[in-house]
Amino acid sequence: MILFTGSGAIANTFAKYYDCEIISARSMDDDTLANKIKVADVIIHNAALINSNDLSEFVDANFILTKRILEIVSTIKPKIKFINLSSMSFLKDENQYLNSKEMSNYAFSKYLNELFCLKYPIENISNVRFSTIFYGDFRRDGLSKIVYDCFFEKKITIYNNGEAIRDFIPIEIAVQYLYKLTNLKTLPKIINIVSGRETSFKYFVNKLAELNPEIEIINIESDTPKILSEFSKSGIAELGEIDFNIDELFEKYALEINENINI
């Protein structure tokens, strides 16, 4: 049995395709959580806090909870597969960490989380870092937001002419890779799950302009943080690369949004 330690888009999408149980580890006492762990074959630790103004809240949610779960695991089921959903936010490049002073509070808490998992003495533990996920949900990612704005607001706001680039991976593909990972006999300590392709927001804005030539495009010049977007696909070689076309998936999503607004 595959056990998710928190709800959220990844867990809910995974559950559409594969058998799993989703719990709130944070809300359980140790005995209740231990009983859930006892019957699991794989733990996917996805419980995390993303938004807060308080570093201590980030550390409690993204590090202390991880420590608590692993301590229970090491006591009752140390041979379980433990997959920690880590982050790209603390990386300088795909193999190096930023200086801790350069990290946001969220990134720092996830950095502590990953370091702890790397050092923790259980056999089968892996840290998964996803590149920028295309959720198909305007509340969750910028790529989906420009589609929503294109058809519902009739205008798109971009920054610096949309020149920011990302490595986009659709959430359905991300969970397929995650499932493949659960079936490995021995887990890699770290794996970057990426598309290996860099694409600018401008590229997708131009595609939307073809679908809806009447949209207004508002450009704002701004100092925006550089997001890591250049990755090799070497990490997913053992899993078996999943072929997908981000252009086709993006256009399909855009057409669905357009149809919904015209119903």
PDB file of C-alpha atoms in Angstrom:
ATOM      1  CA  MET A   1       0.000   0.000   0.000  1.00  0.00           C
ATOM      2  CA  ILE A   2       1.189   3.509  -0.887  1.00  0.00           C
ATOM      3  CA  LEU A   3       0.655   6.070   1.875  1.00  0.00           C
ATOM      4  CA  PHE A   4       0.655   9.827   1.291  1.00  0.00           C
ATOM      5  CA  THR A   5       1.280  11.892   4.409  1.00  0.00           C
ATOM      6  CA  GLY A   6      -0.801  14.846   3.214  1.00  0.00           C
ATOM      7  CA  SER A   7      -3.421  15.828   0.685  1.00  0.00           C
ATOM      8  CA  GLY A   8      -2.843  18.198  -2.217  1.00  0.00           C
ATOM      9  CA  ALA A   9      -2.746  18.233  -5.992  1.00  0.00           C
ATOM     10  CA  ILE A  10      -0.032  15.605  -6.395  1.00  0.00           C
ATOM     11  CA  ALA A  11      -1.649  13.156  -3.966  1.00  0.00           C
ATOM     12  CA  ASN A  12      -5.126  13.705  -5.408  1.00  0.00           C
ATOM     13  CA  THR A  13      -3.926  13.297  -9.000  1.00  0.00           C
ATOM     14  CA  PHE A  14      -1.955  10.180  -8.059  1.00  0.00           C
ATOM     15  CA  ALA A  15      -5.100   8.728  -6.459  1.00  0.00           C
ATOM     16  CA  LYS A  16      -7.014   9.080  -9.748  1.00  0.00           C
ATOM     17  CA  TYR A  17      -4.724   6.522 -11.371  1.00  0.00           C
ATOM     18  CA  TYR A  18      -3.192   4.372  -8.628  1.00  0.00           C
ATOM     19  CA  ASP A  19      -4.252   2.777  -5.359  1.00  0.00           C
ATOM     20  CA  CYS A  20      -3.097   4.753  -2.357  1.00  0.00           C
ATOM     21  CA  GLU A  21      -4.251   6.194   0.952  1.00  0.00           C
ATOM     22  CA  ILE A  22      -4.034   9.892   1.739  1.00  0.00           C
ATOM     23  CA  ILE A  23      -3.804  10.936   5.373  1.00  0.00           C
ATOM     24  CA  SER A  24      -2.930  14.052   7.351  1.00  0.00           C
ATOM     25  CA  ALA A  25       0.168  12.978   9.268  1.00  0.00           C
ATOM     26  CA  ARG A  26       0.313  16.370  10.942  1.00  0.00           C
ATOM     27  CA  SER A  27      -3.091  15.898  12.582  1.00  0.00           C
ATOM     28  CA  MET A  28      -2.421  12.351  13.885  1.00  0.00           C
ATOM     29  CA  ASP A  29      -0.912  11.340  17.181  1.00  0.00           C
ATOM     30  CA  ASP A  30       2.123   9.041  17.071  1.00  0.00           C
ATOM     31  CA  ASP A  31       0.181   5.815  17.744  1.00  0.00           C
ATOM     32  CA  THR A  32      -2.381   6.470  15.006  1.00  0.00           C
ATOM     33  CA  LEU A  33       0.331   7.428  12.540  1.00  0.00           C
ATOM     34  CA  ALA A  34       2.361   4.347  13.464  1.00  0.00           C
ATOM     35  CA  ASN A  35      -0.604   2.101  12.731  1.00  0.00           C
ATOM     36  CA  LYS A  36      -0.914   3.632   9.253  1.00  0.00           C
ATOM     37  CA  ILE A  37       2.809   3.154   8.619  1.00  0.00           C
ATOM     38  CA  LYS A  38       2.690  -0.493   9.706  1.00  0.00           C
ATOM     39  CA  VAL A  39       0.396  -1.468   6.824  1.00  0.00           C
ATOM     40  CA  ALA A  40       2.158   0.619   4.169  1.00  0.00           C
ATOM     41  CA  ASP A  41       4.785  -0.585   1.694  1.00  0.00           C
ATOM     42  CA  VAL A  42       5.700   2.904   0.491  1.00  0.00           C
ATOM     43  CA  ILE A  43       5.429   6.306   2.162  1.00  0.00           C
ATOM     44  CA  ILE A  44       5.279   9.364  -0.064  1.00  0.00           C
ATOM     45  CA  HIS A  45       5.952  12.249   2.286  1.00  0.00           C
ATOM     46  CA  ASN A  46       4.243  15.196   0.630  1.00  0.00           C
ATOM     47  CA  ALA A  47       2.950  17.095   3.666  1.00  0.00           C
ATOM     48  CA  ALA A  48       4.430  20.592   3.484  1.00  0.00           C
ATOM     49  CA  LEU A  49       3.750  24.250   4.160  1.00  0.00           C
ATOM     50  CA  ILE A  50       4.234  26.594   1.190  1.00  0.00           C
ATOM     51  CA  ASN A  51       3.001  29.987   2.395  1.00  0.00           C
ATOM     52  CA  SER A  52       3.866  31.663   5.688  1.00  0.00           C
ATOM     53  CA  ASN A  53       5.577  34.780   7.009  1.00  0.00           C
ATOM     54  CA  ASP A  54       7.132  32.855   9.868  1.00  0.00           C
ATOM     55  CA  LEU A  55      10.328  30.820   9.499  1.00  0.00           C
ATOM     56  CA  SER A  56       9.459  28.753  12.576  1.00  0.00           C
ATOM     57  CA  GLU A  57       6.182  27.664  10.953  1.00  0.00           C
ATOM     58  CA  PHE A  58       8.082  26.546   7.860  1.00  0.00           C
ATOM     59  CA  VAL A  59      10.593  24.624   9.956  1.00  0.00           C
ATOM     60  CA  ASP A  60       7.870  22.958  12.043  1.00  0.00           C
ATOM     61  CA  ALA A  61       5.887  21.876   8.986  1.00  0.00           C
ATOM     62  CA  ASN A  62       8.679  21.037   6.552  1.00  0.00           C
ATOM     63  CA  PHE A  63      11.413  19.716   8.819  1.00  0.00           C
ATOM     64  CA  ILE A  64      10.127  18.777  12.273  1.00  0.00           C
ATOM     65  CA  LEU A  65       7.231  16.770  10.810  1.00  0.00           C
ATOM     66  CA  THR A  66       9.661  14.898   8.532  1.00  0.00           C
ATOM     67  CA  LYS A  67      11.880  14.125  11.525  1.00  0.00           C
ATOM     68  CA  ARG A  68       8.891  12.863  13.506  1.00  0.00           C
ATOM     69  CA  ILE A  69       7.692  10.541  10.727  1.00  0.00           C
ATOM     70  CA  LEU A  70      11.165   9.123  10.075  1.00  0.00           C
ATOM     71  CA  GLU A  71      11.710   8.431  13.759  1.00  0.00           C
ATOM     72  CA  ILE A  72       8.484   6.404  13.828  1.00  0.00           C
ATOM     73  CA  VAL A  73       9.478   4.628  10.595  1.00  0.00           C
ATOM     74  CA  SER A  74      12.926   3.699  11.927  1.00  0.00           C
ATOM     75  CA  THR A  75      11.336   2.177  15.029  1.00  0.00           C
ATOM     76  CA  ILE A  76       8.568   0.090  13.472  1.00  0.00           C
ATOM     77  CA  LYS A  77       9.343  -0.410   9.758  1.00  0.00           C
ATOM     78  CA  PRO A  78      12.895   0.614   8.803  1.00  0.00           C
ATOM     79  CA  LYS A  79      12.859  -1.301   5.487  1.00  0.00           C
ATOM     80  CA  ILE A  80       9.883   0.628   4.078  1.00  0.00           C
ATOM     81  CA  LYS A  81      10.381   2.724   0.927  1.00  0.00           C
ATOM     82  CA  PHE A  82      10.315   6.379   1.934  1.00  0.00           C
ATOM     83  CA  ILE A  83       9.912   8.954  -0.835  1.00  0.00           C
ATOM     84  CA  ASN A  84      10.327  12.540   0.279  1.00  0.00           C
ATOM     85  CA  LEU A  85       8.923  15.233  -2.021  1.00  0.00           C
ATOM     86  CA  SER A  86      11.717  17.752  -1.821  1.00  0.00           C
ATOM     87  CA  SER A  87      12.153  20.980  -3.796  1.00  0.00           C
ATOM     88  CA  MET A  88      14.173  22.798  -6.463  1.00  0.00           C
ATOM     89  CA  SER A  89      13.906  26.058  -4.508  1.00  0.00           C
ATOM     90  CA  PHE A  90      17.220  25.679  -2.669  1.00  0.00           C
ATOM     91  CA  LEU A  91      19.335  24.754  -5.704  1.00  0.00           C
ATOM     92  CA  LYS A  92      22.027  26.809  -7.431  1.00  0.00           C
ATOM     93  CA  ASP A  93      22.070  24.322 -10.297  1.00  0.00           C
ATOM     94  CA  GLU A  94      20.776  20.792 -10.576  1.00  0.00           C
ATOM     95  CA  ASN A  95      23.632  19.428  -8.454  1.00  0.00           C
ATOM     96  CA  GLN A  96      24.547  22.259  -6.064  1.00  0.00           C
ATOM     97  CA  TYR A  97      22.790  23.979  -3.187  1.00  0.00           C
ATOM     98  CA  LEU A  98      22.478  27.728  -2.882  1.00  0.00           C
ATOM     99  CA  ASN A  99      24.234  29.417  -0.001  1.00  0.00           C
ATOM    100  CA  SER A 100      21.735  29.269   2.866  1.00  0.00           C
ATOM    101  CA  LYS A 101      21.737  33.085   3.068  1.00  0.00           C
ATOM    102  CA  GLU A 102      20.310  33.189  -0.462  1.00  0.00           C
ATOM    103  CA  MET A 103      17.394  30.892   0.348  1.00  0.00           C
ATOM    104  CA  SER A 104      13.870  31.990   1.130  1.00  0.00           C
ATOM    105  CA  ASN A 105      12.402  30.788   4.428  1.00  0.00           C
ATOM    106  CA  TYR A 106      10.468  28.110   2.543  1.00  0.00           C
ATOM    107  CA  ALA A 107      13.578  27.001   0.632  1.00  0.00           C
ATOM    108  CA  PHE A 108      15.636  26.869   3.820  1.00  0.00           C
ATOM    109  CA  SER A 109      13.065  24.648   5.553  1.00  0.00           C
ATOM    110  CA  LYS A 110      12.974  22.282   2.551  1.00  0.00           C
ATOM    111  CA  TYR A 111      16.785  22.294   2.488  1.00  0.00           C
ATOM    112  CA  LEU A 112      16.812  21.110   6.109  1.00  0.00           C
ATOM    113  CA  ASN A 113      14.201  18.532   5.173  1.00  0.00           C
ATOM    114  CA  GLU A 114      16.312  17.106   2.332  1.00  0.00           C
ATOM    115  CA  LEU A 115      19.574  17.105   4.276  1.00  0.00           C
ATOM    116  CA  PHE A 116      17.916  15.242   7.131  1.00  0.00           C
ATOM    117  CA  CYS A 117      16.513  12.624   4.751  1.00  0.00           C
ATOM    118  CA  LEU A 118      19.897  12.194   3.059  1.00  0.00           C
ATOM    119  CA  LYS A 119      21.584  11.538   6.397  1.00  0.00           C
ATOM    120  CA  TYR A 120      18.852   9.479   8.038  1.00  0.00           C
ATOM    121  CA  PRO A 121      19.921   5.855   8.607  1.00  0.00           C
ATOM    122  CA  ILE A 122      17.164   3.893   6.885  1.00  0.00           C
ATOM    123  CA  GLU A 123      17.894   1.826   3.782  1.00  0.00           C
ATOM    124  CA  ASN A 124      15.451   2.958   1.119  1.00  0.00           C
ATOM    125  CA  ILE A 125      14.908   6.690   1.121  1.00  0.00           C
ATOM    126  CA  SER A 126      14.663   9.056  -1.843  1.00  0.00           C
ATOM    127  CA  ASN A 127      14.370  12.826  -2.319  1.00  0.00           C
ATOM    128  CA  VAL A 128      12.275  13.788  -5.339  1.00  0.00           C
ATOM    129  CA  ARG A 129      12.645  17.234  -6.880  1.00  0.00           C
ATOM    130  CA  PHE A 130      10.100  18.181  -9.530  1.00  0.00           C
ATOM    131  CA  SER A 131      10.746  20.948 -12.026  1.00  0.00           C
ATOM    132  CA  THR A 132       7.933  23.484 -12.596  1.00  0.00           C
ATOM    133  CA  ILE A 133       4.672  21.554 -12.525  1.00  0.00           C
ATOM    134  CA  PHE A 134       1.923  22.449 -14.989  1.00  0.00           C
ATOM    135  CA  TYR A 135      -1.135  21.704 -12.854  1.00  0.00           C
ATOM    136  CA  GLY A 136      -3.881  22.739 -15.241  1.00  0.00           C
ATOM    137  CA  ASP A 137      -5.205  24.882 -12.372  1.00  0.00           C
ATOM    138  CA  PHE A 138      -4.925  28.687 -12.540  1.00  0.00           C
ATOM    139  CA  ARG A 139      -4.730  28.877  -8.737  1.00  0.00           C
ATOM    140  CA  ARG A 140      -1.566  26.797  -8.661  1.00  0.00           C
ATOM    141  CA  ASP A 141       0.784  27.744 -11.473  1.00  0.00           C
ATOM    142  CA  GLY A 142       1.604  30.650 -13.752  1.00  0.00           C
ATOM    143  CA  LEU A 143       1.221  28.720 -16.991  1.00  0.00           C
ATOM    144  CA  SER A 144      -2.360  27.773 -16.166  1.00  0.00           C
ATOM    145  CA  LYS A 145      -3.013  31.333 -14.974  1.00  0.00           C
ATOM    146  CA  ILE A 146      -2.186  32.910 -18.336  1.00  0.00           C
ATOM    147  CA  VAL A 147      -4.622  30.507 -20.015  1.00  0.00           C
ATOM    148  CA  TYR A 148      -7.368  31.435 -17.549  1.00  0.00           C
ATOM    149  CA  ASP A 149      -6.684  35.148 -17.980  1.00  0.00           C
ATOM    150  CA  CYS A 150      -6.648  34.823 -21.762  1.00  0.00           C
ATOM    151  CA  PHE A 151     -10.198  33.535 -21.962  1.00  0.00           C
ATOM    152  CA  PHE A 152     -11.851  34.808 -18.781  1.00  0.00           C
ATOM    153  CA  GLU A 153     -10.196  38.206 -18.420  1.00  0.00           C
ATOM    154  CA  LYS A 154      -9.383  38.777 -22.126  1.00  0.00           C
ATOM    155  CA  LYS A 155      -5.943  40.014 -21.111  1.00  0.00           C
ATOM    156  CA  ILE A 156      -2.628  38.590 -19.953  1.00  0.00           C
ATOM    157  CA  THR A 157      -0.061  40.236 -17.720  1.00  0.00           C
ATOM    158  CA  ILE A 158       3.525  39.198 -18.383  1.00  0.00           C
ATOM    159  CA  TYR A 159       6.815  40.319 -16.889  1.00  0.00           C
ATOM    160  CA  ASN A 160       9.876  41.382 -18.865  1.00  0.00           C
ATOM    161  CA  ASN A 161       8.196  40.375 -22.133  1.00  0.00           C
ATOM    162  CA  GLY A 162       7.667  36.852 -20.851  1.00  0.00           C
ATOM    163  CA  GLU A 163      11.339  36.010 -21.219  1.00  0.00           C
ATOM    164  CA  ALA A 164      11.445  33.933 -18.008  1.00  0.00           C
ATOM    165  CA  ILE A 165      12.027  30.284 -18.808  1.00  0.00           C
ATOM    166  CA  ARG A 166      10.974  27.126 -17.024  1.00  0.00           C
ATOM    167  CA  ASP A 167      11.252  23.376 -17.348  1.00  0.00           C
ATOM    168  CA  PHE A 168       7.548  22.474 -17.383  1.00  0.00           C
ATOM    169  CA  ILE A 169       6.268  19.024 -16.490  1.00  0.00           C
ATOM    170  CA  PRO A 170       2.509  18.257 -16.477  1.00  0.00           C
ATOM    171  CA  ILE A 171       1.181  16.930 -13.189  1.00  0.00           C
ATOM    172  CA  GLU A 172      -0.131  13.739 -14.833  1.00  0.00           C
ATOM    173  CA  ILE A 173       3.382  12.964 -16.078  1.00  0.00           C
ATOM    174  CA  ALA A 174       4.879  13.844 -12.682  1.00  0.00           C
ATOM    175  CA  VAL A 175       2.682  11.287 -10.907  1.00  0.00           C
ATOM    176  CA  GLN A 176       3.475   8.628 -13.504  1.00  0.00           C
ATOM    177  CA  TYR A 177       7.147   9.070 -12.700  1.00  0.00           C
ATOM    178  CA  LEU A 178       6.335   8.978  -9.006  1.00  0.00           C
ATOM    179  CA  TYR A 179       4.533   5.662  -9.441  1.00  0.00           C
ATOM    180  CA  LYS A 180       7.475   4.260 -11.400  1.00  0.00           C
ATOM    181  CA  LEU A 181       9.712   5.273  -8.502  1.00  0.00           C
ATOM    182  CA  THR A 182       7.570   3.347  -6.001  1.00  0.00           C
ATOM    183  CA  ASN A 183       8.263   0.166  -7.986  1.00  0.00           C
ATOM    184  CA  LEU A 184      12.054   0.397  -7.911  1.00  0.00           C
ATOM    185  CA  LYS A 185      13.711  -2.149  -5.653  1.00  0.00           C
ATOM    186  CA  THR A 186      16.361   0.346  -4.565  1.00  0.00           C
ATOM    187  CA  LEU A 187      15.538   4.045  -4.486  1.00  0.00           C
ATOM    188  CA  PRO A 188      17.970   6.743  -5.665  1.00  0.00           C
ATOM    189  CA  LYS A 189      18.961   9.110  -2.885  1.00  0.00           C
ATOM    190  CA  ILE A 190      18.090  12.132  -5.061  1.00  0.00           C
ATOM    191  CA  ILE A 191      16.171  12.295  -8.323  1.00  0.00           C
ATOM    192  CA  ASN A 192      15.292  15.329 -10.432  1.00  0.00           C
ATOM    193  CA  ILE A 193      12.059  14.670 -12.314  1.00  0.00           C
ATOM    194  CA  VAL A 194      12.127  17.053 -15.257  1.00  0.00           C
ATOM    195  CA  SER A 195      11.289  17.411 -18.940  1.00  0.00           C
ATOM    196  CA  GLY A 196      14.812  18.448 -19.924  1.00  0.00           C
ATOM    197  CA  ARG A 197      13.363  21.250 -22.079  1.00  0.00           C
ATOM    198  CA  GLU A 198      13.476  24.978 -21.371  1.00  0.00           C
ATOM    199  CA  THR A 199      10.503  27.039 -22.575  1.00  0.00           C
ATOM    200  CA  SER A 200       9.702  30.719 -22.081  1.00  0.00           C
ATOM    201  CA  PHE A 201       6.362  32.126 -20.992  1.00  0.00           C
ATOM    202  CA  LYS A 202       6.537  34.263 -24.144  1.00  0.00           C
ATOM    203  CA  TYR A 203       6.382  31.083 -26.224  1.00  0.00           C
ATOM    204  CA  PHE A 204       3.064  30.092 -24.640  1.00  0.00           C
ATOM    205  CA  VAL A 205       1.688  33.638 -24.724  1.00  0.00           C
ATOM    206  CA  ASN A 206       2.268  33.663 -28.481  1.00  0.00           C
ATOM    207  CA  LYS A 207       0.360  30.397 -28.769  1.00  0.00           C
ATOM    208  CA  LEU A 208      -2.557  31.921 -26.855  1.00  0.00           C
ATOM    209  CA  ALA A 209      -2.501  34.975 -29.111  1.00  0.00           C
ATOM    210  CA  GLU A 210      -2.997  32.616 -32.056  1.00  0.00           C
ATOM    211  CA  LEU A 211      -6.009  31.030 -30.347  1.00  0.00           C
ATOM    212  CA  ASN A 212      -7.450  34.367 -29.219  1.00  0.00           C
ATOM    213  CA  PRO A 213      -6.052  37.249 -31.344  1.00  0.00           C
ATOM    214  CA  GLU A 214      -8.143  39.806 -29.423  1.00  0.00           C
ATOM    215  CA  ILE A 215      -6.403  39.351 -26.065  1.00  0.00           C
ATOM    216  CA  GLU A 216      -4.631  42.327 -24.533  1.00  0.00           C
ATOM    217  CA  ILE A 217      -1.047  41.617 -23.460  1.00  0.00           C
ATOM    218  CA  ILE A 218       0.243  43.839 -20.653  1.00  0.00           C
ATOM    219  CA  ASN A 219       3.981  43.842 -20.089  1.00  0.00           C
ATOM    220  CA  ILE A 220       5.545  44.887 -16.775  1.00  0.00           C
ATOM    221  CA  GLU A 221       9.273  45.457 -16.453  1.00  0.00           C
ATOM    222  CA  SER A 222      10.330  44.103 -13.084  1.00  0.00           C
ATOM    223  CA  ASP A 223      13.218  42.582 -11.168  1.00  0.00           C
ATOM    224  CA  THR A 224      12.108  38.977 -10.857  1.00  0.00           C
ATOM    225  CA  PRO A 225      14.116  36.169  -9.275  1.00  0.00           C
ATOM    226  CA  LYS A 226      15.806  33.754 -11.649  1.00  0.00           C
ATOM    227  CA  ILE A 227      14.255  30.307 -11.405  1.00  0.00           C
ATOM    228  CA  LEU A 228      16.365  27.239 -12.094  1.00  0.00           C
ATOM    229  CA  SER A 229      15.249  25.766 -15.420  1.00  0.00           C
ATOM    230  CA  GLU A 230      18.195  23.940 -16.992  1.00  0.00           C
ATOM    231  CA  PHE A 231      18.230  20.227 -16.182  1.00  0.00           C
ATOM    232  CA  SER A 232      19.518  17.016 -17.686  1.00  0.00           C
ATOM    233  CA  LYS A 233      17.243  13.981 -17.924  1.00  0.00           C
ATOM    234  CA  SER A 234      19.886  11.595 -16.616  1.00  0.00           C
ATOM    235  CA  GLY A 235      18.062  11.146 -13.321  1.00  0.00           C
ATOM    236  CA  ILE A 236      14.977   9.635 -14.929  1.00  0.00           C
ATOM    237  CA  ALA A 237      16.894   7.185 -17.125  1.00  0.00           C
ATOM    238  CA  GLU A 238      16.493   4.344 -14.621  1.00  0.00           C
ATOM    239  CA  LEU A 239      12.757   4.994 -14.376  1.00  0.00           C
ATOM    240  CA  GLY A 240      12.276   5.009 -18.134  1.00  0.00           C
ATOM    241  CA  GLU A 241      11.533   8.323 -19.776  1.00  0.00           C
ATOM    242  CA  ILE A 242       7.858   9.128 -20.363  1.00  0.00           C
ATOM    243  CA  ASP A 243       7.248  10.784 -23.710  1.00  0.00           C
ATOM    244  CA  PHE A 244       4.909  13.782 -23.754  1.00  0.00           C
ATOM    245  CA  ASN A 245       4.375  16.942 -25.755  1.00  0.00           C
ATOM    246  CA  ILE A 246       3.942  20.021 -23.576  1.00  0.00           C
ATOM    247  CA  ASP A 247       2.700  22.026 -26.574  1.00  0.00           C
ATOM    248  CA  GLU A 248      -0.139  19.600 -27.221  1.00  0.00           C
ATOM    249  CA  LEU A 249      -1.097  19.376 -23.548  1.00  0.00           C
ATOM    250  CA  PHE A 250      -1.021  23.159 -23.180  1.00  0.00           C
ATOM    251  CA  GLU A 251      -3.205  23.653 -26.261  1.00  0.00           C
ATOM    252  CA  LYS A 252      -5.632  20.964 -25.095  1.00  0.00           C
ATOM    253  CA  TYR A 253      -5.983  22.723 -21.737  1.00  0.00           C
ATOM    254  CA  ALA A 254      -6.470  26.096 -23.441  1.00  0.00           C
ATOM    255  CA  LEU A 255      -9.191  24.707 -25.706  1.00  0.00           C
ATOM    256  CA  GLU A 256     -10.959  23.130 -22.710  1.00  0.00           C
ATOM    257  CA  ILE A 257     -10.942  26.459 -20.872  1.00  0.00           C
ATOM    258  CA  ASN A 258     -12.257  28.208 -23.964  1.00  0.00           C
ATOM    259  CA  GLU A 259     -15.052  25.656 -24.329  1.00  0.00           C
ATOM    260  CA  ASN A 260     -16.025  26.011 -20.659  1.00  0.00           C
ATOM    261  CA  ILE A 261     -16.393  29.755 -20.941  1.00  0.00           C
ATOM    262  CA  ASN A 262     -18.633  29.363 -23.973  1.00  0.00           C
ATOM    263  CA  ILE A 263     -20.986  26.808 -22.427  1.00  0.00           C
TER     264      ILE A 263
END
